[in-house]
Coordinates of C-alpha atoms in Angstrom, one line a residue:
M1 CA 0.0 0.3 -0.1
L2 CA 1.6 2.9 -1.2
H3 CA -1.3 5.8 0.4
L4 CA -4.0 4.9 3.2
P5 CA -6.8 5.2 1.8
K6 CA -9.6 8.2 2.1
S7 CA -11.1 6.2 5.8
P8 CA -8.5 4.4 7.1
T9 CA -9.1 2.1 10.0
R10 CA -7.2 2.6 13.4
Q11 CA -4.8 -1.1 12.3
E12 CA -4.5 0.2 8.7
V13 CA -2.6 3.4 10.2
L14 CA -0.6 0.8 12.3
R15 CA 0.6 -1.0 9.3
F16 CA 1.3 1.8 7.7
I17 CA 3.9 3.6 9.5
S18 CA 5.6 0.2 10.4
D19 CA 5.0 -0.5 6.8
S20 CA 7.3 2.7 6.0
A21 CA 9.8 2.4 8.6
S22 CA 10.4 -1.4 6.6
Y23 CA 11.1 0.1 4.0
G24 CA 12.9 3.1 5.1
N25 CA 11.3 6.4 4.4
L26 CA 9.3 7.0 7.6
G27 CA 10.1 10.3 9.2
A28 CA 9.2 11.7 12.0
F29 CA 8.2 15.7 13.1
I30 CA 8.2 16.2 16.6
G31 CA 7.2 19.1 18.2
A32 CA 6.9 20.8 22.3
G33 CA 4.0 18.0 22.7
F34 CA 6.2 15.0 22.5
S35 CA 9.1 16.4 25.1
K36 CA 6.0 17.3 27.8
A37 CA 5.0 13.8 27.4
V38 CA 8.2 12.8 28.2
L39 CA 9.5 15.2 30.6
N40 CA 6.1 16.4 32.9
D41 CA 3.7 14.2 35.9
E42 CA 1.1 14.9 37.6
F43 CA 3.8 16.4 40.0
N44 CA 6.3 18.2 37.7
E45 CA 5.9 20.3 34.9
I46 CA 8.9 20.7 33.6
A47 CA 8.8 20.5 29.6
L48 CA 7.1 24.5 28.9
S49 CA 5.3 25.3 25.8
W50 CA 6.2 27.9 23.7
G51 CA 4.3 30.7 25.5
E52 CA 5.5 29.8 28.8
L53 CA 9.1 29.6 27.6
L54 CA 8.8 33.1 26.7
E55 CA 6.3 34.1 29.9
K56 CA 9.6 33.0 31.9
A57 CA 12.4 34.6 29.7
S58 CA 10.7 38.0 30.0
V59 CA 10.4 37.4 33.9
K60 CA 14.3 36.5 33.5
L61 CA 14.9 39.6 31.5
E62 CA 12.6 41.7 34.1
V63 CA 10.2 42.7 31.0
D64 CA 6.6 43.1 32.1
Y65 CA 5.2 40.0 30.1
D66 CA 1.1 40.9 30.7
A67 CA 2.0 44.5 29.2
I68 CA 2.5 42.9 26.5
W69 CA -0.2 43.1 23.8
K70 CA -1.1 39.1 22.7
T71 CA -4.3 39.1 21.3
G72 CA -4.2 38.1 17.5
V73 CA -0.3 38.1 17.7
S74 CA 2.0 35.3 16.9
Y75 CA 4.5 33.9 19.3
P76 CA 7.3 35.3 17.5
E77 CA 6.2 38.9 17.5
I78 CA 5.8 38.5 21.4
A79 CA 9.6 37.8 21.8
S80 CA 10.6 40.7 19.6
S81 CA 8.1 42.6 21.8
I82 CA 10.2 41.4 24.6
C83 CA 13.0 42.4 23.3
K84 CA 11.7 45.9 22.5
L85 CA 10.7 46.3 26.0
H86 CA 14.2 45.0 27.2
A87 CA 16.3 47.0 24.7
E88 CA 14.5 50.1 26.4
Q89 CA 14.6 49.7 29.9
T90 CA 18.3 49.0 29.9
E91 CA 19.1 51.3 26.8
C92 CA 20.9 48.0 25.0
D93 CA 20.7 47.6 20.7
Y94 CA 17.7 45.4 20.1
A95 CA 20.2 42.8 18.8
Q96 CA 21.7 42.6 22.6
A97 CA 18.4 42.3 23.9
L98 CA 17.7 39.8 21.1
S99 CA 21.0 37.1 22.2
R100 CA 20.2 37.1 26.1
L101 CA 16.6 36.1 24.8
K102 CA 18.0 33.6 23.4
R103 CA 20.0 32.8 25.9
E104 CA 17.7 32.7 28.4
I105 CA 15.6 30.8 25.9
A106 CA 18.7 27.8 26.2
A107 CA 18.8 27.9 29.7
L108 CA 15.2 27.3 30.7
T109 CA 15.3 24.4 27.6
S110 CA 17.9 22.6 29.7
W111 CA 15.7 19.6 30.5
Y112 CA 16.6 16.1 30.7
P113 CA 14.1 12.6 31.3
D114 CA 15.2 10.4 34.0
K115 CA 16.2 7.0 33.9
E116 CA 12.9 5.5 33.5
K117 CA 10.9 8.2 31.4
R118 CA 14.5 7.4 29.0
E119 CA 13.8 3.6 28.9
E120 CA 10.3 3.9 28.3
F121 CA 10.6 6.7 25.0
S122 CA 13.2 5.0 24.0
K123 CA 11.9 1.9 23.8
Y124 CA 9.1 3.7 21.5
L125 CA 11.3 5.1 19.3
E126 CA 13.7 2.7 18.5
C127 CA 10.4 0.6 17.8
L128 CA 9.6 3.5 15.1
S129 CA 13.0 3.3 13.5
P130 CA 12.6 6.6 11.7
S131 CA 14.6 7.5 9.1
W132 CA 15.3 11.3 10.2
I133 CA 13.7 13.4 12.6
I134 CA 12.7 17.1 12.2
T135 CA 11.8 19.2 15.4
T136 CA 10.6 22.8 16.0
N137 CA 11.9 21.8 20.0
Y138 CA 15.0 23.8 21.3
D139 CA 16.2 20.9 23.7
M140 CA 17.6 17.8 23.3
V141 CA 15.2 15.5 24.8
I142 CA 15.0 13.0 21.7
E143 CA 19.2 13.1 21.5
S144 CA 18.2 11.7 25.3
L145 CA 16.3 8.9 23.9
L146 CA 18.8 7.8 21.1
T147 CA 21.7 8.3 22.4
G148 CA 24.5 6.7 20.4
R149 CA 21.8 6.6 17.6
S150 CA 21.1 10.0 16.6
I151 CA 23.3 13.2 15.8
P152 CA 21.8 17.0 16.7
L153 CA 21.9 18.9 13.5
G154 CA 21.2 23.0 13.6
P155 CA 19.2 25.1 11.1
N156 CA 22.4 25.5 8.7
D157 CA 23.3 22.5 9.0
S158 CA 22.8 20.3 6.4
L159 CA 20.2 17.3 6.9
S160 CA 22.6 14.1 6.5
S161 CA 24.0 11.4 8.8
P162 CA 26.6 9.0 9.1
N163 CA 24.9 5.4 7.6
G164 CA 22.9 3.9 10.7
V165 CA 22.9 7.0 12.2
I166 CA 19.1 8.9 12.4
P167 CA 19.6 13.2 12.1
V168 CA 17.5 15.1 14.4
F169 CA 17.2 17.9 12.4
H170 CA 16.3 21.3 14.7
L171 CA 14.6 23.7 11.8
H172 CA 14.2 26.4 14.8
G173 CA 17.7 25.8 16.7
L174 CA 19.3 23.9 19.6
R175 CA 19.4 25.2 22.2
T176 CA 23.3 24.3 22.6
N177 CA 24.4 27.4 20.3
P178 CA 21.9 29.7 21.4
E179 CA 22.8 32.2 18.7
E180 CA 20.6 30.0 15.7
I181 CA 17.9 30.3 17.4
I182 CA 14.6 31.4 15.8
I183 CA 12.6 33.0 18.0
S184 CA 11.5 36.2 17.0
Q185 CA 9.6 37.9 14.3
E186 CA 12.6 38.9 12.3
D187 CA 14.5 34.7 12.8
Y188 CA 10.9 33.8 10.8
V189 CA 11.1 36.1 8.1
S190 CA 14.4 34.5 7.0
L191 CA 13.4 31.1 8.1
F192 CA 10.5 31.0 5.1
R193 CA 12.6 32.6 2.4
P194 CA 11.6 30.6 -0.5
S195 CA 15.2 30.3 -1.1
E196 CA 16.5 28.9 2.0
Y197 CA 17.7 25.4 2.1
R198 CA 15.7 24.3 5.2
Q199 CA 12.7 25.2 3.8
I200 CA 13.4 23.4 -0.1
K201 CA 15.0 20.3 2.0
L202 CA 11.9 20.4 4.7
A203 CA 9.6 20.2 1.5
L204 CA 11.3 17.3 -0.1
T205 CA 12.2 15.2 2.5
I206 CA 7.9 15.0 3.5
R207 CA 7.3 14.7 0.0
E208 CA 9.4 11.6 0.0
S209 CA 8.4 10.0 3.0
T210 CA 5.6 8.9 5.3
T211 CA 6.0 11.8 7.9
L212 CA 4.2 10.9 11.9
L213 CA 3.6 14.4 13.3
I214 CA 4.0 14.3 17.4
G215 CA 3.0 17.1 19.4
Y216 CA 2.2 19.2 17.5
G217 CA -1.7 21.2 17.5
L218 CA -3.9 20.9 14.3
G219 CA -2.7 24.6 13.0
D220 CA 0.3 24.9 13.8
V221 CA 1.8 27.0 11.2
N222 CA 4.9 24.9 10.7
V223 CA 3.4 21.7 10.0
L224 CA 0.9 23.7 7.6
T225 CA 3.7 25.1 6.0
A226 CA 6.1 22.7 4.9
L227 CA 3.3 20.1 4.0
D228 CA 1.6 22.6 2.1
W229 CA 5.6 23.2 0.0
S230 CA 5.4 19.6 -0.4
K231 CA 2.6 18.9 -2.2
N232 CA 2.3 22.4 -4.3
V233 CA 6.1 23.7 -4.9
F234 CA 7.1 20.1 -5.6
K235 CA 5.1 18.6 -7.9
G236 CA 5.7 15.2 -9.8
G237 CA 4.2 11.8 -10.6
E238 CA 2.2 9.4 -8.3
A239 CA 4.6 8.5 -5.7
T240 CA 6.0 4.5 -6.0
Y241 CA 6.7 4.6 -2.1
P242 CA 5.0 4.6 1.2
N243 CA 3.4 8.3 1.2
D244 CA 1.5 9.8 3.3
A245 CA 1.5 12.3 6.3
I246 CA -0.3 11.0 10.0
Q247 CA -0.9 13.3 13.3
L248 CA -0.9 11.7 16.3
L249 CA -3.6 14.2 18.4
R250 CA -3.3 13.4 22.1
K251 CA -7.3 14.6 23.4
D252 CA -8.9 13.5 26.7
N253 CA -12.3 11.5 24.9
P254 CA -10.1 9.9 21.8
N255 CA -11.9 8.6 18.6
E256 CA -11.3 5.2 17.9
K257 CA -11.1 5.5 14.3
P258 CA -8.5 8.0 12.5
Y259 CA -9.9 10.9 9.9
R260 CA -8.8 13.3 7.3
D261 CA -8.3 16.7 7.9
K262 CA -9.4 19.1 5.6
N263 CA -5.6 19.1 4.6
G264 CA -5.9 15.7 4.1
I265 CA -3.5 14.5 7.1
V266 CA -4.4 11.1 8.9
I267 CA -5.5 12.2 12.5
V268 CA -4.9 9.8 14.9
E269 CA -6.8 10.2 18.3
T270 CA -4.5 9.3 21.4
E271 CA -5.3 10.3 25.1
D272 CA -1.7 9.1 25.7
I273 CA 1.2 9.5 23.0
A274 CA 2.3 6.1 25.1
E275 CA -0.7 4.4 25.1
F276 CA -0.2 4.9 21.0
F277 CA 3.3 3.9 21.1
E278 CA 2.3 0.6 22.8
E279 CA -0.5 0.2 20.2
F280 CA 1.7 0.3 17.6
I281 CA 4.9 -2.3 19.2
D282 CA 2.2 -5.1 18.7
V283 CA 1.9 -4.1 15.5
R284 CA 5.7 -3.5 14.5
E285 CA 6.9 -6.5 16.3
K286 CA 4.0 -8.9 14.7
E287 CA 5.3 -7.6 11.1
L288 CA 8.6 -7.5 12.0
E289 CA 8.3 -11.5 12.8
D290 CA 6.1 -11.8 10.1
K291 CA 9.0 -10.4 7.7
K292 CA 11.8 -12.4 9.2
K293 CA 9.9 -15.7 8.1
E294 CA 9.4 -13.8 4.6
Q295 CA 13.0 -13.3 4.1
K296 CA 13.7 -16.6 5.5
A297 CA 11.8 -18.0 2.9
L298 CA 13.1 -15.6 0.1
T299 CA 16.5 -16.4 1.4
D300 CA 16.0 -20.0 0.8
L301 CA 14.5 -19.6 -2.3
A302 CA 17.9 -17.6 -4.0
G303 CA 19.3 -20.3 -2.5
Q304 CA 17.5 -22.6 -4.7
L305 CA 17.7 -20.8 -7.6
D306 CA 21.7 -20.4 -7.2
E307 CA 22.0 -23.8 -7.5
P308 CA 18.7 -26.3 -8.6
D309 CA 18.7 -29.8 -9.0
G310 CA 17.0 -31.0 -12.0
A311 CA 13.7 -31.4 -10.6
M312 CA 12.8 -28.0 -10.1
I313 CA 13.8 -26.9 -13.4
E314 CA 11.7 -29.8 -15.1
K315 CA 8.6 -29.1 -12.1
F316 CA 9.4 -25.2 -13.6
I317 CA 9.2 -26.0 -16.8
D318 CA 6.4 -28.9 -16.5
D319 CA 4.1 -27.4 -13.7
D320 CA 2.2 -23.9 -15.0
K321 CA 0.8 -23.3 -11.7
F322 CA 5.0 -23.9 -9.8
R323 CA 5.9 -21.2 -12.3
L324 CA 3.8 -18.7 -12.1
E325 CA 3.8 -19.0 -8.7
I326 CA 7.8 -18.2 -8.3
L327 CA 7.6 -15.8 -11.1
N328 CA 4.9 -13.9 -8.8
V329 CA 7.4 -14.0 -6.1
L330 CA 10.1 -12.5 -8.4
S331 CA 8.2 -9.5 -9.3
K332 CA 7.5 -8.5 -5.7
F333 CA 11.3 -9.6 -4.9
S334 CA 13.1 -8.8 -8.3
I335 CA 16.3 -6.9 -6.0
H336 CA 16.6 -10.0 -3.9
L337 CA 16.2 -12.3 -6.9
I338 CA 16.5 -11.2 -9.9
S339 CA 20.5 -12.7 -10.2
G340 CA 20.0 -15.8 -9.0
F341 CA 16.9 -16.4 -11.1
V342 CA 18.6 -15.0 -14.4
S343 CA 21.1 -18.4 -14.1
F344 CA 18.3 -20.3 -13.3
L345 CA 16.3 -19.8 -16.5
N346 CA 19.5 -20.0 -18.6
K347 CA 19.2 -23.6 -16.9
C348 CA 15.5 -24.1 -17.7
I349 CA 15.5 -23.2 -21.2
D350 CA 18.3 -25.1 -21.8
E351 CA 16.9 -27.5 -21.0
T352 CA 13.3 -27.1 -23.3
W353 CA 16.1 -26.7 -26.0
A354 CA 18.1 -30.6 -24.5
R355 CA 14.3 -31.7 -25.1
S356 CA 13.9 -31.0 -28.6
E357 CA 17.1 -32.7 -29.5
P358 CA 15.4 -35.9 -30.7
Q359 CA 14.0 -36.0 -33.9
G360 CA 10.3 -35.0 -34.7
A361 CA 10.3 -33.3 -30.8
F362 CA 8.2 -30.0 -31.3
E363 CA 6.9 -29.6 -28.4
G364 CA 9.9 -28.7 -26.2
Y365 CA 10.5 -25.0 -28.3
N366 CA 6.4 -24.5 -27.4
Q367 CA 7.4 -25.0 -23.8
N368 CA 10.5 -22.4 -24.5
L369 CA 8.2 -20.7 -25.7
I370 CA 6.0 -20.5 -23.0
I371 CA 8.0 -19.9 -20.4
I372 CA 9.4 -16.5 -22.5
L373 CA 6.0 -15.5 -22.9
D374 CA 5.2 -15.7 -19.0
I375 CA 8.3 -13.9 -17.7
L376 CA 7.4 -11.1 -20.5
T377 CA 3.6 -10.9 -19.3
S378 CA 5.0 -10.8 -15.4
F379 CA 6.4 -7.3 -15.1
P380 CA 5.0 -3.5 -16.7
I381 CA 7.7 -2.5 -18.3
N382 CA 8.9 0.2 -15.9
R383 CA 9.5 -2.5 -13.6
F384 CA 11.2 -5.2 -15.5
P385 CA 14.8 -6.0 -14.7
P386 CA 16.6 -5.1 -17.5
A387 CA 18.8 -8.3 -17.6
L388 CA 15.9 -10.4 -17.4
F389 CA 14.1 -8.3 -20.4
Q390 CA 17.5 -9.2 -22.4
T391 CA 18.0 -12.4 -21.5
A392 CA 13.5 -13.2 -22.2
A393 CA 14.2 -11.3 -25.5
Y394 CA 17.2 -13.1 -26.9
G395 CA 15.5 -16.1 -26.0
L396 CA 12.5 -15.1 -28.1
Q397 CA 14.9 -15.2 -31.3
R398 CA 16.1 -18.4 -30.8
V399 CA 13.0 -20.1 -30.6
G400 CA 11.7 -17.9 -33.2
Y401 CA 12.6 -19.6 -35.7
F402 CA 10.6 -22.5 -35.0
V403 CA 7.3 -20.8 -34.6
G404 CA 5.0 -21.9 -37.7
N405 CA 3.1 -24.0 -39.6
D406 CA 5.8 -24.7 -42.0
G407 CA 7.9 -28.3 -42.3
G408 CA 10.5 -28.4 -39.6
K409 CA 8.5 -26.1 -37.4
S410 CA 6.7 -26.1 -34.1
W411 CA 2.3 -25.8 -34.7
S412 CA 2.2 -26.0 -31.3
A413 CA 4.2 -23.4 -30.6
K414 CA 2.6 -21.4 -33.2
K415 CA -0.7 -21.9 -31.7
T416 CA 0.3 -20.1 -28.6
W417 CA 2.0 -17.5 -30.0
D418 CA -1.1 -17.1 -31.5
N419 CA -3.3 -17.7 -28.7
R420 CA -1.1 -15.4 -25.9
K421 CA 0.5 -12.8 -28.0
N422 CA -2.1 -10.5 -27.8
E423 CA -1.5 -10.6 -23.9
L424 CA 2.0 -8.7 -24.1
S425 CA 1.6 -4.5 -23.0
M426 CA 1.9 -2.2 -25.9
E427 CA 5.4 -1.1 -23.6
V428 CA 6.5 -4.8 -23.5
V429 CA 6.1 -4.9 -27.4
A430 CA 7.2 -1.2 -28.3
E431 CA 11.0 -2.4 -26.5
L432 CA 10.8 -5.5 -27.9
K433 CA 11.1 -3.9 -31.2
S434 CA 13.5 -1.8 -30.0
I435 CA 15.8 -4.6 -29.3
A436 CA 15.5 -6.5 -31.8
D437 CA 16.4 -3.3 -33.9
Q438 CA 19.4 -2.6 -32.1
H439 CA 20.4 -6.1 -32.0
G440 CA 19.4 -7.5 -35.3
Y441 CA 16.5 -9.9 -33.5
N442 CA 14.8 -10.6 -37.3
Y443 CA 12.7 -13.4 -35.7
V444 CA 11.7 -11.2 -33.0
K445 CA 10.4 -9.0 -35.7
R446 CA 8.5 -11.0 -37.7
L447 CA 7.0 -12.6 -33.8
V448 CA 5.5 -8.7 -33.0
K449 CA 4.7 -8.2 -36.6
T450 CA 1.8 -10.1 -36.2
I451 CA 0.3 -8.7 -33.1
N452 CA -2.5 -6.0 -33.3
V453 CA -1.7 -3.0 -30.8

């Protein structure tokens, strides 16, 4: 499944997140609500919201927070107002006031989860297994949970990391580098310039991924801006990979069934973030077990294809059901199996030629042609392994001489060709014509001329 349906079930959403993690393109967009879930409980309110941070910082700067007009005003504008008041009161310039505010914000976000919370939420993030994390948080709670498995990146860093290490891109800056913190109106003006690397990279990353949003409100401007860019600035063809946006929304009385909001985001409600992750772990562990069994089956099949015995070769030739089952698996897992299968296919084709050696043994040519046609009809051209297509085209050229109703030809092969030639897609026929022109496959040219396209 490349996209969730319009009205997915909860299990479908959980499986889709797991499938994306297995594919390797699951990303997490994490906000302040996540830090609160990790750090806060009924006794302690350690992690603060953006508004709470500004209020506490204004106290540190001896600015009357209540005197600032806040109705209908954004937090960056409030931050700028704090700096202006502080500059007036201390007779410093605005840049100095802004620098002081950023240092206070850095000090106020010195948050570290205790051992119990760290173990709990580390398990959740490790099970989620995101390829990347983007956060608007200044704190390093995420890095505390992914010790040794993540690297913190600031807004001026490239979104990249060593193999096996999760990049945690702090879109609004890191508390360890206060001067890079994005908090005031002026900071945001530069942040949302269309040519900014971070904005372009953010949109591309979301477009190429399944994005799980954790700890944000439905109307968060950071989320909506990123999603708008990913959908409307970088337009392309239909995705061939898992791709959707899913938002985890904490509510006191959550809906069991997910739904899409007006922006097309899949909303999954939960009373507690930890409860959602426990749900996900159940689904993920089952899928990983199924993947393990699937991988073993593929490994076993790859081994059989690499060193097939005579019985397997004969079964592939003579048993239509077995052959189509193998080709069906190959079409789904060609990356894992194609190398061994091409070698195996050549051995099967060689066997059909050996069967055709006795005088009057024309059925071997027919078996040869059936195998080639089964292969040519098993893949759309855009997913046809090139080496396999060339092998099939060359095989068609070799057997093509014997397809006919004249003396010395295989009448059964001619009947098979006439009955099945129109099963070939227009794209496959066009590619057969091209390869025939390039390599001088005259018998392929003769055969495809008889196809009505």
